[in-house]
CSV table of C-alpha atoms and ligand atoms in Angstrom, one decimal:
chain,number,residue,atom,x,y,z
D,1,MET,CA,280.3,37.4,364.0
D,2,ARG,CA,279.2,38.4,367.0
D,3,THR,CA,278.6,41.3,368.9
D,4,ASP,CA,281.5,41.2,370.4
D,5,GLY,CA,283.0,40.0,367.0
D,6,ARG,CA,284.0,37.0,368.7
D,7,ASN,CA,283.7,34.0,366.5
D,8,ASN,CA,281.3,31.8,367.9
D,9,SER,CA,284.1,29.0,369.5
D,10,ASP,CA,286.0,32.0,371.0
D,11,VAL,CA,286.5,32.2,374.7
D,12,ARG,CA,286.1,35.3,375.7
D,13,LYS,CA,289.4,37.5,377.3
D,14,ILE,CA,289.9,35.7,380.8
D,15,GLU,CA,292.2,38.1,383.2
D,16,ILE,CA,292.8,36.6,386.6
D,17,LYS,CA,294.8,38.7,389.4
D,18,THR,CA,296.0,36.9,392.2
D,19,ASP,CA,296.3,38.4,395.8
D,20,TYR,CA,293.5,41.0,394.8
D,21,THR,CA,292.9,41.9,398.7
D,22,MET,CA,295.0,40.5,401.5
D,23,TYR,CA,293.2,39.0,404.2
D,24,ALA,CA,292.2,35.5,402.5
D,25,GLU,CA,294.2,32.6,402.4
D,26,GLY,CA,293.7,32.3,398.7
D,27,SER,CA,291.9,35.7,396.1
D,28,VAL,CA,291.5,35.8,393.0
D,29,LEU,CA,289.7,39.1,390.6
D,30,TYR,CA,288.2,36.9,388.0
D,31,ARG,CA,287.3,38.5,384.6
D,32,GLN,CA,285.7,36.7,381.6
D,33,GLY,CA,285.1,39.5,379.3
D,34,ASN,CA,282.3,42.2,380.9
D,35,THR,CA,281.4,39.5,384.0
D,36,VAL,CA,284.3,40.1,387.3
D,37,VAL,CA,283.4,38.2,390.3
D,38,LEU,CA,285.6,39.1,393.6
D,39,CYS,CA,286.2,34.9,395.1
D,40,ASN,CA,288.1,34.5,397.8
D,41,ALA,CA,288.7,31.5,399.8
D,42,SER,CA,288.6,31.2,403.8
D,43,VAL,CA,289.9,28.2,405.6
D,44,GLU,CA,288.5,27.7,408.9
D,45,ASP,CA,289.5,25.2,411.6
D,46,ARG,CA,286.5,24.0,412.1
D,47,VAL,CA,283.6,21.5,409.9
D,48,PRO,CA,280.0,21.5,409.8
D,49,PRO,CA,278.2,18.6,411.8
D,50,HIS,CA,277.7,15.7,409.3
D,51,VAL,CA,281.8,16.0,408.7
D,52,LEU,CA,282.2,16.3,412.3
D,53,GLY,CA,285.1,13.4,413.7
D,54,THR,CA,284.9,11.6,410.5
D,55,GLY,CA,288.5,13.1,410.0
D,56,ARG,CA,287.4,15.0,406.4
D,57,GLY,CA,288.1,18.2,405.7
D,58,TRP,CA,285.0,20.3,403.8
D,59,VAL,CA,284.8,23.1,400.5
D,60,THR,CA,281.9,26.1,400.2
D,61,ALA,CA,280.5,28.1,398.8
D,62,GLU,CA,278.6,31.9,399.1
D,63,TYR,CA,278.0,33.3,395.9
D,64,SER,CA,276.2,37.7,395.8
D,65,MET,CA,275.6,39.7,393.1
D,66,LEU,CA,276.2,42.8,394.1
D,67,PRO,CA,273.1,45.7,393.7
D,68,ARG,CA,274.8,47.5,391.1
D,69,ALA,CA,276.1,44.5,389.0
D,70,THR,CA,273.7,44.3,386.6
D,71,SER,CA,272.4,47.1,384.3
D,72,THR,CA,269.5,47.6,387.0
D,73,ARG,CA,269.6,47.7,390.3
D,74,ASN,CA,269.0,44.4,392.6
D,75,GLN,CA,267.7,44.4,396.2
D,76,ARG,CA,270.5,43.6,398.2
D,77,ASP,CA,269.6,39.5,400.1
D,78,ILE,CA,270.0,40.9,403.8
D,79,SER,CA,267.3,43.7,403.1
D,80,ARG,CA,265.2,40.8,401.7
D,81,LEU,CA,265.9,39.1,404.8
D,82,LYS,CA,266.7,36.0,403.1
D,83,LEU,CA,268.8,34.6,400.2
D,84,SER,CA,266.7,34.8,396.7
D,85,PRO,CA,266.4,31.2,395.8
D,86,ARG,CA,268.7,32.0,392.5
D,87,SER,CA,271.6,32.7,394.7
D,88,THR,CA,271.2,29.8,396.8
D,89,GLU,CA,271.2,27.3,394.1
D,90,ILE,CA,274.1,28.9,392.0
D,91,GLN,CA,276.3,28.7,395.8
D,92,ARG,CA,275.3,25.5,396.4
D,93,LEU,CA,275.9,24.1,392.7
D,94,ILE,CA,279.6,26.3,393.3
D,95,ALA,CA,280.6,24.6,395.9
D,96,ARG,CA,279.9,21.2,394.4
D,97,ALA,CA,281.4,21.8,391.1
D,98,LEU,CA,284.7,22.7,393.8
D,99,ARG,CA,284.4,19.7,396.1
D,100,GLY,CA,284.7,18.0,393.0
D,101,ALA,CA,288.1,18.8,392.2
D,102,VAL,CA,289.6,17.8,396.1
D,103,ASP,CA,290.1,15.0,397.8
D,104,LEU,CA,288.2,16.0,401.1
D,105,GLU,CA,290.6,13.5,403.5
D,106,LYS,CA,293.7,14.7,402.2
D,107,LEU,CA,291.9,18.2,403.0
D,108,GLY,CA,291.6,17.0,406.6
D,109,GLU,CA,289.6,17.7,409.4
D,110,ARG,CA,289.1,21.3,408.0
D,111,SER,CA,286.8,23.9,405.9
D,112,ILE,CA,288.0,25.9,402.4
D,113,VAL,CA,284.6,28.8,402.5
D,114,VAL,CA,284.8,30.9,398.4
D,115,ASP,CA,283.4,33.7,398.8
D,116,CYS,CA,282.0,34.3,394.9
D,117,ASP,CA,280.9,38.0,395.0
D,118,VAL,CA,280.2,39.1,391.9
D,119,ILE,CA,280.5,42.7,391.0
D,120,GLN,CA,279.9,43.5,387.4
D,121,ALA,CA,277.6,40.8,385.7
D,122,ASP,CA,277.7,40.4,381.5
D,123,GLY,CA,276.9,36.2,381.3
D,124,GLY,CA,277.7,33.8,383.2
D,125,THR,CA,278.7,34.2,386.5
D,126,ARG,CA,278.3,31.0,387.8
D,127,CYS,CA,280.6,30.1,385.5
D,128,ALA,CA,283.2,32.6,386.0
D,129,SER,CA,282.5,31.9,390.0
D,130,ILE,CA,283.7,28.0,389.3
D,131,THR,CA,286.8,29.2,387.5
D,132,GLY,CA,288.0,31.7,389.3
D,133,GLY,CA,286.7,30.4,393.1
D,134,PHE,CA,289.0,27.1,391.7
D,135,VAL,CA,291.9,29.2,391.6
D,136,ALA,CA,291.3,31.1,395.1
D,137,LEU,CA,290.9,27.9,396.4
D,138,ALA,CA,294.0,26.2,394.9
D,139,LEU,CA,296.2,29.6,396.6
D,140,ALA,CA,294.4,29.2,400.3
D,141,VAL,CA,295.8,25.3,400.2
D,142,LYS,CA,299.3,26.4,398.5
D,143,LYS,CA,299.3,28.7,401.4
D,144,LEU,CA,298.0,25.9,403.6
D,145,MET,CA,301.2,23.8,402.2
D,146,ALA,CA,304.0,26.0,402.1
D,147,ASP,CA,302.6,27.0,406.2
D,148,GLY,CA,303.9,23.3,406.5
D,149,VAL,CA,299.8,22.5,407.6
D,150,LEU,CA,298.9,20.7,404.7
D,151,LYS,CA,301.8,17.9,404.0
D,152,GLU,CA,299.6,16.1,400.6
D,153,ASN,CA,297.7,18.9,397.9
D,154,PRO,CA,294.4,17.6,398.6
D,155,ILE,CA,293.4,19.0,395.0
D,156,THR,CA,293.4,16.4,392.3
D,157,LYS,CA,292.6,18.5,389.8
D,158,GLN,CA,291.5,21.3,387.8
D,159,VAL,CA,288.0,22.2,387.6
D,160,ALA,CA,286.0,25.4,385.7
D,161,ALA,CA,283.1,26.2,384.2
D,162,LEU,CA,282.1,27.7,380.5
D,163,SER,CA,278.6,28.4,379.2
D,164,VAL,CA,277.5,27.5,376.0
D,165,GLY,CA,274.0,28.4,373.4
D,166,ILE,CA,271.7,28.1,370.7
D,167,VAL,CA,271.3,31.9,370.0
D,168,GLY,CA,268.6,31.7,366.1
D,169,ASP,CA,271.0,28.9,364.7
D,170,ASP,CA,274.4,29.1,365.7
D,171,ILE,CA,276.0,27.1,368.4
D,172,LEU,CA,277.8,29.6,370.7
D,173,CYS,CA,280.4,29.7,373.0
D,174,ASP,CA,280.7,31.7,375.8
D,175,LEU,CA,277.6,33.4,375.7
D,176,CYS,CA,277.4,36.9,376.8
D,177,TYR,CA,274.4,38.0,379.0
D,178,LYS,CA,272.7,39.8,375.6
D,179,GLU,CA,273.2,36.4,373.9
D,180,ASP,CA,272.4,34.3,377.3
D,181,SER,CA,269.0,36.5,377.1
D,182,SER,CA,267.9,35.7,373.5
D,183,ALA,CA,269.1,31.6,373.4
D,184,GLN,CA,267.1,28.9,372.6
D,185,THR,CA,269.4,26.9,374.9
D,186,ASP,CA,271.9,27.3,377.4
D,187,MET,CA,273.4,25.2,378.9
D,188,ASN,CA,276.5,25.8,382.1
D,189,VAL,CA,279.1,23.1,381.6
D,190,ILE,CA,280.8,21.9,384.1
D,191,MET,CA,284.2,19.5,383.9
D,192,THR,CA,287.9,18.8,385.5
D,193,SER,CA,291.4,18.7,383.6
D,194,ASN,CA,290.9,15.3,383.4
D,195,GLY,CA,288.4,15.6,380.9
D,196,GLY,CA,285.3,14.7,383.1
D,197,PHE,CA,281.9,16.3,383.0
D,198,VAL,CA,281.0,17.0,386.6
D,199,GLU,CA,277.6,18.9,386.2
D,200,ILE,CA,275.7,20.0,382.9
D,201,GLN,CA,272.7,22.7,383.4
D,202,GLY,CA,271.3,23.3,379.8
D,203,THR,CA,267.5,24.3,379.3
D,204,ALA,CA,265.9,24.5,375.9
D,205,GLU,CA,264.2,27.7,376.7
D,206,GLY,CA,263.0,27.5,373.0
D,207,ARG,CA,262.8,25.4,370.5
D,208,GLU,CA,263.7,21.2,371.7
D,209,LEU,CA,267.4,20.3,370.8
D,210,THR,CA,268.3,17.8,369.2
D,211,ARG,CA,270.6,15.2,370.4
D,212,ARG,CA,273.0,16.0,367.8
D,213,GLU,CA,273.1,19.8,369.1
D,214,THR,CA,273.8,18.3,372.4
D,215,GLU,CA,276.7,17.0,371.0
D,216,LEU,CA,278.2,19.6,369.7
D,217,LEU,CA,277.8,22.1,372.8
D,218,LEU,CA,279.3,19.6,375.0
D,219,ASP,CA,282.7,19.6,372.4
D,220,LEU,CA,282.5,23.9,371.7
D,221,ALA,CA,282.5,23.3,375.6
D,222,GLN,CA,285.0,21.0,376.3
D,223,SER,CA,287.0,23.1,373.4
D,224,GLY,CA,286.5,26.3,374.5
D,225,MET,CA,287.2,25.2,379.0
D,226,GLN,CA,291.0,24.7,377.4
D,227,SER,CA,291.5,28.0,377.6
D,228,LEU,CA,289.9,28.0,381.3
D,229,PHE,CA,292.6,25.8,382.2
D,230,ALA,CA,295.5,27.5,380.9
D,231,ALA,CA,293.8,30.7,382.6
D,232,GLN,CA,293.9,29.3,385.6
D,233,SER,CA,297.5,27.1,385.5
D,234,LEU,CA,299.4,30.3,384.5
D,235,ALA,CA,297.4,32.5,387.4
D,236,LEU,CA,298.7,29.8,389.7
D,237,LEU,CA,302.7,29.7,388.7
D,238,ASP,CA,304.9,31.3,390.7
D,239,ASN,CA,307.5,32.4,387.2
D,240,LYS,CA,305.5,33.9,384.8
D,241,GLU,CA,308.1,36.1,383.3
D,242,ASN,CA,309.6,34.6,380.3
D,243,THR,CA,307.7,31.2,380.0
D,244,PHE,CA,306.9,29.7,377.2
D,245,LEU,CA,304.7,26.8,376.5
D,246,ILE,CA,306.4,23.8,374.7
D,247,ALA,CA,303.4,22.4,371.8
D,248,THR,CA,304.0,19.4,371.8
D,249,ASN,CA,302.2,16.2,372.9
D,250,ASN,CA,305.2,14.2,373.0
D,251,ALA,CA,307.2,13.9,376.2
D,252,HIS,CA,310.3,13.1,375.2
D,253,LYS,CA,310.8,16.5,372.9
D,254,ALA,CA,309.8,18.8,375.3
D,255,GLU,CA,312.2,17.0,377.8
D,256,GLU,CA,314.9,18.3,374.8
D,257,PHE,CA,313.1,21.5,374.7
D,258,ARG,CA,313.2,21.5,378.6
D,259,ARG,CA,316.9,21.0,378.8
D,260,ILE,CA,318.5,23.9,376.4
D,261,PHE,CA,315.2,26.1,377.4
D,262,SER,CA,316.8,26.1,380.6
D,263,LYS,CA,320.5,27.1,379.3
D,264,LEU,CA,318.7,29.9,377.5
D,265,GLY,CA,316.9,31.1,380.9
D,266,LEU,CA,313.7,30.6,379.3
D,267,SER,CA,311.3,29.0,381.6
D,268,LEU,CA,308.9,26.3,379.6
D,269,VAL,CA,305.3,25.1,380.6
D,270,THR,CA,304.1,21.8,378.6
D,271,PRO,CA,300.6,21.4,377.8
D,272,LYS,CA,300.0,18.3,380.4
D,273,GLU,CA,301.0,21.4,383.1
D,274,LEU,CA,298.7,24.2,381.9
D,275,GLY,CA,295.7,21.1,382.4
D,276,ILE,CA,294.9,21.5,378.3
D,277,ILE,CA,294.7,19.1,376.1
D,278,CYS,CA,294.9,19.5,372.4
D,279,LEU,CA,295.6,17.6,369.2
D,280,PRO,CA,295.9,20.2,366.1
D,281,GLU,CA,295.6,18.5,363.0
D,282,GLU,CA,298.7,18.5,361.2
D,283,ASN,CA,297.8,19.0,357.5
D,284,GLY,CA,300.7,21.1,356.1
D,285,ASP,CA,302.8,20.3,353.6
D,286,SER,CA,306.7,21.1,355.2
D,287,PHE,CA,308.0,20.5,358.9
D,288,GLU,CA,307.5,24.2,359.0
D,289,GLN,CA,303.9,24.9,358.2
D,290,ASN,CA,302.9,22.3,360.8
D,291,ALA,CA,305.1,23.3,363.6
D,292,LEU,CA,303.2,26.5,362.7
D,293,ILE,CA,299.7,24.7,362.8
D,294,LYS,CA,300.7,23.2,366.2
D,295,ALA,CA,302.3,26.4,368.2
D,296,LYS,CA,299.3,28.4,367.1
D,297,ALA,CA,296.4,26.3,368.4
D,298,PHE,CA,298.4,25.9,371.7
D,299,TYR,CA,299.3,30.0,371.3
D,300,ASP,CA,295.1,29.9,370.9
D,301,ILE,CA,294.5,28.0,374.1
D,302,ALA,CA,296.5,29.3,376.7
D,303,LYS,CA,297.7,32.9,374.8
D,304,ILE,CA,301.6,32.8,376.1
D,305,PRO,CA,304.1,32.5,373.9
D,306,ALA,CA,304.4,29.4,372.5
D,307,VAL,CA,307.0,27.5,370.8
D,308,ALA,CA,306.4,23.8,368.7
D,309,ASP,CA,308.2,21.1,366.9
D,310,ASP,CA,307.6,20.0,363.6
D,311,SER,CA,310.7,17.1,363.0
D,312,GLY,CA,311.6,13.4,361.7
D,313,LEU,CA,313.7,11.6,359.4
D,314,CYS,CA,314.2,11.8,355.2
D,315,VAL,CA,316.0,9.1,353.4
D,316,ASP,CA,317.3,9.6,349.9
D,317,ALA,CA,316.6,5.7,349.2
D,318,LEU,CA,312.5,6.1,350.3
D,319,ASP,CA,312.4,9.7,348.2
D,320,GLY,CA,312.5,11.8,351.6
D,321,ALA,CA,309.7,9.1,353.6
D,322,PRO,CA,308.7,9.2,356.0
D,323,GLY,CA,309.6,12.6,356.5
D,324,ILE,CA,305.9,15.0,357.9
D,325,TYR,CA,304.9,11.5,358.3
D,326,SER,CA,307.4,10.2,360.6
D,327,ALA,CA,305.1,10.2,363.6
D,328,ARG,CA,303.0,8.0,361.5
D,329,TYR,CA,304.8,5.9,359.5
D,330,GLY,CA,303.2,3.2,358.2
D,331,ASP,CA,300.4,4.2,360.4
D,332,MET,CA,302.2,1.8,362.8
D,333,PRO,CA,300.9,2.4,366.0
D,334,ASP,CA,304.5,3.4,368.1
D,335,ASP,CA,308.3,4.4,368.2
D,336,SER,CA,309.4,0.6,368.1
D,337,SER,CA,306.9,-0.4,364.9
D,338,ARG,CA,306.9,2.2,362.9
D,339,LEU,CA,311.3,1.8,363.0
D,340,GLU,CA,311.0,-1.8,362.3
D,341,LEU,CA,308.7,-1.7,359.3
D,342,LEU,CA,311.7,2.0,357.8
D,343,LEU,CA,314.5,-1.1,358.5
D,344,LYS,CA,312.6,-3.7,356.5
D,345,ASN,CA,311.4,-0.9,353.8
D,346,MET,CA,315.3,-0.6,353.4
D,347,ARG,CA,316.4,-4.1,353.3
D,348,GLY,CA,319.3,-3.9,350.1
D,349,LYS,CA,318.4,-0.1,349.2
D,350,THR,CA,321.7,2.1,349.0
D,351,PRO,CA,322.4,4.6,349.7
D,352,ARG,CA,321.7,4.6,353.2
D,353,THR,CA,322.2,8.6,353.6
D,354,ALA,CA,319.4,10.4,355.5
D,355,ARG,CA,318.5,13.0,357.5
D,356,PHE,CA,316.6,14.6,360.3
D,357,GLU,CA,315.4,17.5,359.8
D,358,CYS,CA,313.2,19.6,362.5
D,359,ALA,CA,311.5,23.0,362.1
D,360,ILE,CA,310.2,25.0,365.7
D,361,ALA,CA,307.5,27.5,365.4
D,362,CYS,CA,307.0,30.4,367.6
D,363,VAL,CA,304.1,32.7,367.9
D,364,MET,CA,304.3,35.6,370.2
D,365,SER,CA,301.7,37.0,369.4
D,366,ASP,CA,298.4,37.5,368.0
D,367,SER,CA,300.5,39.1,365.2
D,368,GLU,CA,304.1,37.9,365.5
D,369,SER,CA,305.4,34.6,364.5
D,370,PHE,CA,308.5,33.1,362.8
D,371,THR,CA,310.2,29.4,362.1
D,372,VAL,CA,313.8,28.3,362.9
D,373,THR,CA,314.9,25.3,361.0
D,374,GLY,CA,317.7,22.9,361.7
D,375,THR,CA,319.3,19.6,360.1
D,376,ALA,CA,321.0,15.7,360.8
D,377,GLU,CA,322.6,14.8,358.1
D,378,GLY,CA,324.1,10.2,358.6
D,379,ARG,CA,323.3,7.6,357.8
D,380,LEU,CA,320.8,4.5,358.0
D,381,ALA,CA,322.6,1.1,360.8
D,382,ASP,CA,321.1,-2.1,359.7
D,383,SER,CA,320.0,-2.7,362.4
D,384,PRO,CA,318.8,-0.7,366.1
D,385,MET,CA,321.3,-0.4,368.2
D,386,GLY,CA,320.9,1.9,372.0
D,387,ASP,CA,318.3,2.1,373.8
D,388,GLY,CA,318.5,6.4,374.4
D,389,GLY,CA,316.4,8.9,373.4
D,390,PHE,CA,313.4,8.4,371.3
D,391,GLY,CA,311.6,7.6,367.5
D,392,TYR,CA,314.3,6.7,364.5
D,393,ASP,CA,317.3,7.7,367.4
D,394,PRO,CA,318.6,3.5,367.5
D,395,ALA,CA,319.2,3.2,363.7
D,396,PHE,CA,320.5,6.8,362.7
D,397,ILE,CA,324.4,7.3,362.9
D,398,PRO,CA,324.9,10.7,362.7
D,399,SER,CA,327.9,11.8,359.9
D,400,GLY,CA,331.4,12.1,361.5
D,401,CYS,CA,329.9,9.3,364.5
D,402,THR,CA,330.0,4.9,365.0
D,403,LYS,CA,327.3,5.7,367.5
D,404,THR,CA,323.7,5.9,366.8
D,405,PHE,CA,321.9,8.4,368.5
D,406,GLY,CA,320.4,5.6,370.9
D,407,GLN,CA,323.5,4.9,371.7
D,408,MET,CA,324.7,8.6,372.6
D,409,SER,CA,324.3,10.3,376.1
D,410,ALA,CA,321.3,12.9,375.9
D,411,SER,CA,324.2,15.8,376.0
D,412,GLU,CA,325.9,13.9,373.3
D,413,LYS,CA,322.2,14.2,371.3
D,414,ASP,CA,322.0,17.7,372.2
D,415,GLU,CA,325.8,18.5,370.9
D,416,LEU,CA,324.6,17.4,367.1
D,417,SER,CA,320.8,16.9,366.8
D,418,HIS,CA,318.5,18.9,363.9
D,419,ARG,CA,316.6,20.0,366.9
D,420,ALA,CA,319.5,21.4,369.3
D,421,LYS,CA,320.8,23.1,365.8
D,422,ALA,CA,317.2,24.7,365.0
D,423,LEU,CA,317.0,25.4,368.9
D,424,GLU,CA,320.8,27.5,368.3
D,425,LYS,CA,318.4,29.6,365.6
D,426,PHE,CA,315.5,30.6,368.0
D,427,SER,CA,317.8,31.9,370.8
D,428,GLU,CA,319.4,33.5,368.6
D,429,LYS,CA,315.5,35.6,367.2
D,430,ILE,CA,314.7,34.9,370.9
D,431,LYS,CA,317.3,37.1,371.8
D,432,GLU,CA,316.6,39.6,369.1
D,433,ILE,CA,313.2,39.9,370.1
D,434,LEU,CA,313.3,39.4,374.1
B,501,ITT,P1,303.8,16.4,368.9
B,501,ITT,O1,303.7,16.8,367.5
B,501,ITT,O2,302.9,16.7,369.4
B,501,ITT,O3,304.8,17.2,368.8
B,501,ITT,P2,305.5,13.7,366.9
B,501,ITT,O4,305.7,12.8,367.8
B,501,ITT,O5,303.5,13.7,366.8
B,501,ITT,O6,304.9,14.9,368.6
B,501,ITT,P3,305.9,15.3,364.7
B,501,ITT,O7,304.4,15.4,364.4
B,501,ITT,O8,307.2,16.4,365.0
B,501,ITT,O9,306.1,14.6,366.5
B,501,ITT,O10,306.9,13.8,364.1
B,501,ITT,C1,307.7,13.9,365.1
B,501,ITT,C2,308.2,11.6,364.5
B,501,ITT,O11,309.8,12.2,363.9
B,501,ITT,C3,308.5,11.4,365.7
B,501,ITT,O12,307.6,11.0,366.1
B,501,ITT,C4,309.9,10.7,365.4
B,501,ITT,O13,309.0,9.3,364.8
B,501,ITT,C5,310.9,11.5,364.1
B,501,ITT,N1,311.5,12.2,365.1
B,501,ITT,C6,311.3,13.2,365.9
B,501,ITT,N2,313.0,13.7,366.2
B,501,ITT,C7,313.5,12.8,366.2
B,501,ITT,C8,314.7,12.9,367.4
B,501,ITT,O14,315.7,13.6,368.1
B,501,ITT,N3,315.2,11.2,367.7
B,501,ITT,C9,314.4,10.3,366.6
B,501,ITT,N4,312.9,10.5,366.4
B,501,ITT,C10,312.5,11.6,366.1
C-alpha cells in the first residue's frame, strides 16, 4: 500500500474539465491526483521562420508553475527576467511530444501554442501537461474543423505521459511528489495510442537500474497509460451520457452489441475508439466468470460502465467442447480453421445437437456489477453454409430453422441469437438501474 492507498500499478484519479476558460480555442483543466494543470491551446495564423513558406504548420508549448503551486512559494520566472532552465527543458519536451501526434502538413501554415500552467504540483507536472495539453490541442483542432478551416484532421494519434519509478524495492506507477523525491529511479515515459514510445527520460539517482527493471518500468508505464488514453478520449466525446465501453477486441461482437444497444438508446464506445489496448487473461471456469474478468479489466482502465460478452459453442457429442475455449479451439489461428477442425472432429458422431451460450457481464462502478445469460439451441450442419456472421455461424442451424446463422441477415440472427437473448435480459436490468 502506498501513502495514498493506491496499489503499485494504479494511476491516480484523472479528471478533465473541457472548455474551462472562454477565450482559448482549446481549454482544459487537467487533474491527476493532486497535480492540477491548466492547459490552453491557442491558434495563431503565423508560423516561426523555419517553417514559413513550407505549407506546414507548427505546434509549440509553454510551461510554467504558479508561485504557490508548491508547498513553499517559488519566484516567478519574470521576476528573474529569464525562464528557468527547468521550465525551458520541460516546455521543449511538451512541444516535441505534442508534435509527435500531429501531421503538420495537414495543419497548414498556422501554429497552435499550448500553454501549460501548473496550478498545483504533486509530482508528474510535465507528464500531466502533456496528457492534458493533448486534449487542449485536440479541442482546438476540433474547433478548426467545425469552423471549416481544416478539412482533414491533422491529429494522427493520441499522446500521453506517465511517470514510473523505483521507490525502495517497489516499482511504482504515477509517482506523487513524496514518492518522486525518495525514488531510486524515476522515469517519464511518453507514448502514443499506437503503442509506440515518443520519449523516455529515466534517471537512476540512487542505485543503478538493471535492464530487467527498465523493462518492468516500461511495461508498467504502458499499462498505466491506457487509463490516460481512455480519459483523453472520453473528455473529447460529444455525448458522454449513458455511454458504455464494450469490453471486447472482437469487432464482430462489438457490431452486434452496437446494433442492439442503439435500440435501447444507449451509446457504445469500443476500446479502439478510446485508444486503449487490453488483453485480459480469460482464466475463469465459466462463460460468466470470463465475461466478468473482461468487463472488470476494461472498467478498471476507463472507469466508465463496461460491458463484456463471453460466448461459445457447446457441442453435445464433444462433451460440451469447444465451450469456453471456442475462441482458441485446437489453438487454431482463425475462425475458419477452428470451424473446419470442429466439423472434422464431428465426422460420424451423433447427436449433432449444440447450443451457443452467451454471458454478458456489466461492471457499473467499483462496487456494482451483474451478469446475465442467453442460449440459442440448434444443431450442426455437415459443412459450412453462408458467409454471414462470424465464428461458428456457418455451421450452426438454430432450432426450428433450415438455414445456418451464416446464411441469415444480421437482423434475422439478432432475433434468435444467444447474444440477443442475453442482451434482452441485460436491457431489463439496465433500465432498472438507470
Ligand atoms: P473477446 O474476448 O475480446 O470479447 P473473443 O472472440 O475472444 O473476443 P470469446 O472469448 O467470448 O470472444 O470467444 C467467443 C468465440 O465463440 C468466438 O471467437 C467465436 O468463435 C464463438 N462465438 C461466440 N459467439 C458467436 C456467434 O454469435 N457466432 C459465431 N461464433 C460465435
